[in-house]
mmCIF file of C-alpha atoms in Angstrom:
data_model
loop_
_atom_site.group_PDB
_atom_site.id
_atom_site.type_symbol
_atom_site.label_atom_id
_atom_site.label_comp_id
_atom_site.label_asym_id
_atom_site.label_seq_id
_atom_site.Cartn_x
_atom_site.Cartn_y
_atom_site.Cartn_z
ATOM 1 C CA UNK A 1 93.286 156.367 144.350
ATOM 2 C CA UNK A 2 93.603 152.603 144.657
ATOM 3 C CA UNK A 3 91.816 150.071 146.796
ATOM 4 C CA UNK A 4 92.733 146.408 146.829
ATOM 5 C CA UNK A 5 90.117 143.980 148.145
ATOM 6 C CA UNK A 6 90.932 140.370 148.977
ATOM 7 C CA UNK A 7 88.144 138.163 150.338
ATOM 8 C CA UNK A 8 88.872 134.854 152.061
ATOM 9 C CA UNK A 9 85.729 132.789 152.601
ATOM 10 C CA UNK A 10 85.558 130.335 155.455
ATOM 11 C CA UNK A 11 82.610 128.244 156.645
ATOM 12 C CA UNK A 12 80.596 130.894 158.518
ATOM 13 C CA UNK A 13 82.945 133.827 158.044
ATOM 14 C CA UNK A 14 84.397 136.016 155.315
ATOM 15 C CA UNK A 15 87.605 137.918 155.996
ATOM 16 C CA UNK A 16 87.952 141.019 153.836
ATOM 17 C CA UNK A 17 91.487 142.391 153.624
ATOM 18 C CA UNK A 18 91.573 145.985 152.397
ATOM 19 C CA UNK A 19 94.623 147.885 151.243
ATOM 20 C CA UNK A 20 94.876 151.476 150.024
ATOM 21 C CA UNK A 21 92.311 154.266 150.276
ATOM 22 C CA UNK A 22 88.563 154.228 150.854
ATOM 23 C CA UNK A 23 87.162 157.429 149.393
ATOM 24 C CA UNK A 24 84.658 158.779 146.903
ATOM 25 C CA UNK A 25 86.573 157.089 144.063
ATOM 26 C CA UNK A 26 86.792 153.618 145.614
ATOM 27 C CA UNK A 27 83.673 153.427 147.813
ATOM 28 C CA UNK A 28 81.469 151.881 145.122
ATOM 29 C CA UNK A 29 83.983 149.091 144.555
ATOM 30 C CA UNK A 30 84.059 148.394 148.300
ATOM 31 C CA UNK A 31 80.280 148.488 148.614
ATOM 32 C CA UNK A 32 79.821 146.128 145.644
ATOM 33 C CA UNK A 33 82.200 143.614 147.240
ATOM 34 C CA UNK A 34 81.201 144.023 150.890
ATOM 35 C CA UNK A 35 77.408 144.153 150.929
ATOM 36 C CA UNK A 36 76.713 140.767 149.291
ATOM 37 C CA UNK A 37 78.778 139.126 152.043
ATOM 38 C CA UNK A 38 76.293 140.418 154.631
ATOM 39 C CA UNK A 39 73.262 138.743 153.036
ATOM 40 C CA UNK A 40 73.802 135.288 154.566
ATOM 41 C CA UNK A 41 72.181 134.667 157.962
ATOM 42 C CA UNK A 42 74.612 134.039 160.854
ATOM 43 C CA UNK A 43 77.577 134.926 158.632
ATOM 44 C CA UNK A 44 80.424 136.994 160.115
ATOM 45 C CA UNK A 45 82.056 139.558 157.853
ATOM 46 C CA UNK A 46 85.406 140.585 159.307
ATOM 47 C CA UNK A 47 87.018 143.573 157.605
ATOM 48 C CA UNK A 48 90.766 143.994 158.142
ATOM 49 C CA UNK A 49 91.631 147.693 157.861
ATOM 50 C CA UNK A 50 95.319 147.432 158.792
ATOM 51 C CA UNK A 51 96.508 148.537 155.339
ATOM 52 C CA UNK A 52 93.996 151.357 154.835
ATOM 53 C CA UNK A 53 95.987 154.573 154.591
ATOM 54 C CA UNK A 54 93.055 156.964 154.152
ATOM 55 C CA UNK A 55 89.285 156.984 154.548
ATOM 56 C CA UNK A 56 86.755 159.762 154.004
ATOM 57 C CA UNK A 57 83.075 160.119 154.870
ATOM 58 C CA UNK A 58 82.078 158.208 151.731
ATOM 59 C CA UNK A 59 83.963 155.224 153.105
ATOM 60 C CA UNK A 60 82.176 155.561 156.424
ATOM 61 C CA UNK A 61 78.907 155.481 154.495
ATOM 62 C CA UNK A 62 79.824 152.091 153.043
ATOM 63 C CA UNK A 63 80.359 150.677 156.528
ATOM 64 C CA UNK A 64 77.056 152.161 157.701
ATOM 65 C CA UNK A 65 75.326 150.457 154.751
ATOM 66 C CA UNK A 66 77.057 147.184 155.606
ATOM 67 C CA UNK A 67 75.987 147.470 159.247
ATOM 68 C CA UNK A 68 72.375 148.110 158.216
ATOM 69 C CA UNK A 69 72.534 145.116 155.883
ATOM 70 C CA UNK A 70 73.847 142.845 158.653
ATOM 71 C CA UNK A 71 70.960 143.932 160.862
ATOM 72 C CA UNK A 72 68.464 143.198 158.080
ATOM 73 C CA UNK A 73 69.964 139.792 157.229
ATOM 74 C CA UNK A 74 70.888 138.654 160.752
ATOM 75 C CA UNK A 75 74.605 138.542 159.995
ATOM 76 C CA UNK A 76 77.518 140.281 161.742
ATOM 77 C CA UNK A 77 80.141 142.873 160.828
ATOM 78 C CA UNK A 78 83.450 143.281 162.632
ATOM 79 C CA UNK A 79 86.214 145.784 161.835
ATOM 80 C CA UNK A 80 89.712 144.735 162.889
ATOM 81 C CA UNK A 81 93.242 146.147 162.870
ATOM 82 C CA UNK A 82 92.020 149.701 162.370
ATOM 83 C CA UNK A 83 94.680 152.417 162.293
ATOM 84 C CA UNK A 84 94.434 155.341 164.745
ATOM 85 C CA UNK A 85 93.943 157.928 161.997
ATOM 86 C CA UNK A 86 91.039 155.945 160.510
ATOM 87 C CA UNK A 87 89.589 155.166 163.937
ATOM 88 C CA UNK A 88 89.328 158.906 164.599
ATOM 89 C CA UNK A 89 86.636 159.138 161.894
ATOM 90 C CA UNK A 90 84.616 156.446 163.637
ATOM 91 C CA UNK A 91 85.117 158.211 167.000
ATOM 92 C CA UNK A 92 84.099 161.650 165.729
ATOM 93 C CA UNK A 93 80.912 160.310 164.162
ATOM 94 C CA UNK A 94 80.064 158.034 167.092
ATOM 95 C CA UNK A 95 80.180 154.954 164.876
ATOM 96 C CA UNK A 96 82.678 153.364 167.264
ATOM 97 C CA UNK A 97 79.776 153.074 169.718
ATOM 98 C CA UNK A 98 77.592 151.003 167.376
ATOM 99 C CA UNK A 99 80.158 149.014 165.379
ATOM 100 C CA UNK A 100 82.200 146.042 166.538
ATOM 101 C CA UNK A 101 85.791 147.314 166.332
ATOM 102 C CA UNK A 102 88.772 145.430 167.726
ATOM 103 C CA UNK A 103 92.511 145.172 167.256
ATOM 104 C CA UNK A 104 93.195 148.891 167.098
ATOM 105 C CA UNK A 105 96.626 149.725 165.649
ATOM 106 C CA UNK A 106 98.705 152.725 166.664
ATOM 107 C CA UNK A 107 100.400 155.060 164.218
ATOM 108 C CA UNK A 108 103.763 153.443 164.925
ATOM 109 C CA UNK A 109 102.655 149.809 165.189
#
């Protein structure tokens, strides 16, 4: 179970490119890298999920924690390029209603 995390910092934005799987084995690594980015006021954290091949409920928990942190620190979280199979988890749990998700990718994109 591998997860690659590449963070590109810009002036008021951090772009987090993820590749691999977000699950019980990799969630702590993601949380440790993602949450500190949400601590800066008016900072946008954009997470690119295009190369995520699998995500479980533990991964969803990391994004819930990040969303809570953005609310506490007056920053923003956006998920982009999310694959259909991963988006289904957000749909089933209703998280798609409270998270900023754009650039949805189809299975054959």
